mmCIF file of C-alpha atoms in Angstrom:
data_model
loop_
_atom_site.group_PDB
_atom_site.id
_atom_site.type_symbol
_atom_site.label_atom_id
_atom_site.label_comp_id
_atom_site.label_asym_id
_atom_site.label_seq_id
_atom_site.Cartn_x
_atom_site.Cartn_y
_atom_site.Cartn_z
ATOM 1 C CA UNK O 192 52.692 -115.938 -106.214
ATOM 2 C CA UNK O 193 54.607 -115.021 -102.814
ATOM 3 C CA UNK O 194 57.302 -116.918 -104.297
ATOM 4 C CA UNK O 195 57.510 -115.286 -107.545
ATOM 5 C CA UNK O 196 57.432 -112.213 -105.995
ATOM 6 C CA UNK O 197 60.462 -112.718 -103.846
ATOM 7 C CA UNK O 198 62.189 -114.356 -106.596
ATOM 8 C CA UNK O 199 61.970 -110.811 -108.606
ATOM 9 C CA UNK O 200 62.446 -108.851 -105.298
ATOM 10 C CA UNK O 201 66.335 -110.689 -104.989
ATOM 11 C CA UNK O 202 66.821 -110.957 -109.203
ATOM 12 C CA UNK O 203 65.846 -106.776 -109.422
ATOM 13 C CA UNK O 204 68.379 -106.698 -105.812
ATOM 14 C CA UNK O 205 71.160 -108.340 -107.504
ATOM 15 C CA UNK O 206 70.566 -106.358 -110.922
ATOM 16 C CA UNK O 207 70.645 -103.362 -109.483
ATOM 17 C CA UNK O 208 73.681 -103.761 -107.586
ATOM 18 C CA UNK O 209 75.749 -105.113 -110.484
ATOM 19 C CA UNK O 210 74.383 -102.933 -113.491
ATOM 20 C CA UNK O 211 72.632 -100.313 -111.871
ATOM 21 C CA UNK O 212 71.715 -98.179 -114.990
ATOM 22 C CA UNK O 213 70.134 -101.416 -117.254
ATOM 23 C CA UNK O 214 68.144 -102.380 -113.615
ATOM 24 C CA UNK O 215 65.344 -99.662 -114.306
ATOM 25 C CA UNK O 216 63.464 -101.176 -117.087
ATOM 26 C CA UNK O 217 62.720 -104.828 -115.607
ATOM 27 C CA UNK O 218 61.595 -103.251 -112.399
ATOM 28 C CA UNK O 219 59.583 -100.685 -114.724
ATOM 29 C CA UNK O 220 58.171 -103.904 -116.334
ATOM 30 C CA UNK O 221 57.740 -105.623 -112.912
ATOM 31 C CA UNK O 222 55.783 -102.793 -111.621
ATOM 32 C CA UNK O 223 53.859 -102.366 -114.294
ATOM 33 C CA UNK O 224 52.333 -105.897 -114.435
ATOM 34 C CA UNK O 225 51.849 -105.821 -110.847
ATOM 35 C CA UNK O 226 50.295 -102.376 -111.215
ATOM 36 C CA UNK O 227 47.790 -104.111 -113.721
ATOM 37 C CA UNK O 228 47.053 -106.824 -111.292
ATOM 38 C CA UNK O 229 46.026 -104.262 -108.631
ATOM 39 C CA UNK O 230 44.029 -102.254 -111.392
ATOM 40 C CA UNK O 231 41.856 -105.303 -112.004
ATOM 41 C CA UNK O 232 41.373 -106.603 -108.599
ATOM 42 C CA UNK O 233 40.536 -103.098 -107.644
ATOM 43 C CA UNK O 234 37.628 -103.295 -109.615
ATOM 44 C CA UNK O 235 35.849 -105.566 -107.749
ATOM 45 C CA UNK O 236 32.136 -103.850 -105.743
ATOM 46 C CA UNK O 237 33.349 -102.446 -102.188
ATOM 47 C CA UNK O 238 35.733 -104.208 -99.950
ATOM 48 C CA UNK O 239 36.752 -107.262 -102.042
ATOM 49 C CA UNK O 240 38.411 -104.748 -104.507
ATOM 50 C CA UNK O 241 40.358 -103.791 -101.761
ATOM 51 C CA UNK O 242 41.081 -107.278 -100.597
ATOM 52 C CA UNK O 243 41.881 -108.180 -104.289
ATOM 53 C CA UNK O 244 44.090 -105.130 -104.986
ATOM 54 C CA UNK O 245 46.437 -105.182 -101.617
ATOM 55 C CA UNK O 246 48.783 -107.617 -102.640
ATOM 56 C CA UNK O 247 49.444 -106.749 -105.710
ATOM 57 C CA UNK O 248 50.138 -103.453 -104.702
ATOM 58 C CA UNK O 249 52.206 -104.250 -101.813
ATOM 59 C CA UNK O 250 54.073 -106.590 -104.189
ATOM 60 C CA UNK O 251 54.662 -103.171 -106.461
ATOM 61 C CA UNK O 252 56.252 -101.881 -103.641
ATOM 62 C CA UNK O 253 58.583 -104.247 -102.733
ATOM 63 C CA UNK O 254 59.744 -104.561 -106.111
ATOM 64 C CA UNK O 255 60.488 -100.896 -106.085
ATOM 65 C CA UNK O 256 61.858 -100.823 -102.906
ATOM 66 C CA UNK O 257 64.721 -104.144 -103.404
ATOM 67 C CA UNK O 258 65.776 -102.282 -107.042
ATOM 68 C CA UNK O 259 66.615 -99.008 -104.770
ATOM 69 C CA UNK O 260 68.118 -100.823 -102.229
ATOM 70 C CA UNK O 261 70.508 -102.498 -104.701
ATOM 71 C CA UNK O 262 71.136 -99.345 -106.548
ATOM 72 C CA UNK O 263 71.789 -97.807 -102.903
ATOM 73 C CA UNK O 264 73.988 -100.162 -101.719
ATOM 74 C CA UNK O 265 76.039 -100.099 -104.988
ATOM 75 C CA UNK O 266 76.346 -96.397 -104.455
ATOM 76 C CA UNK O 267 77.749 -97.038 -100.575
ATOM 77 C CA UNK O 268 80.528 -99.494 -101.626
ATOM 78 C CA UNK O 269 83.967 -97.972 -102.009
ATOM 79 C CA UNK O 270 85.382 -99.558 -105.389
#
């Protein structure tokens, strides 16, 4: 899974800085399932559900965070 998620984290990275507009709706779609993850694991009685639901929602944010960080640095270059 930790590989998977980095994978997405450098394909969103690289998306976003080529074609910044059409990177929004795979890292909607990343976020999403990775908000559904957390969802389910949160479910679980007392602290397991928060052991379950951290890393997906960490994940989240690191998928959200490499997409803006693309689109960022696209905005910084001088072209």
């Amino acid at each position: 899974m930790i590989v998977g998620v980095i994978g997405a984290c450098v394909v969103l990275a690289v998306l976003a800085f080529l074609l910044p507009r059409l990177s929004r709706h795979p890292q909607n779609g990343a976020q999403r399932a990775l908000g559904a993850g957390s969802r389910t694991g949160s479910k679980a009685p007392g602290p397991l559900g928060r052991l379950l639901s951290k890393p997906f929602s960490s994940s989240s944010r690191a998928v959200g965070r490499s997409g803006s960080a693309g689109r960022r640095a696209r905005r910084h270059m001088r072209f």
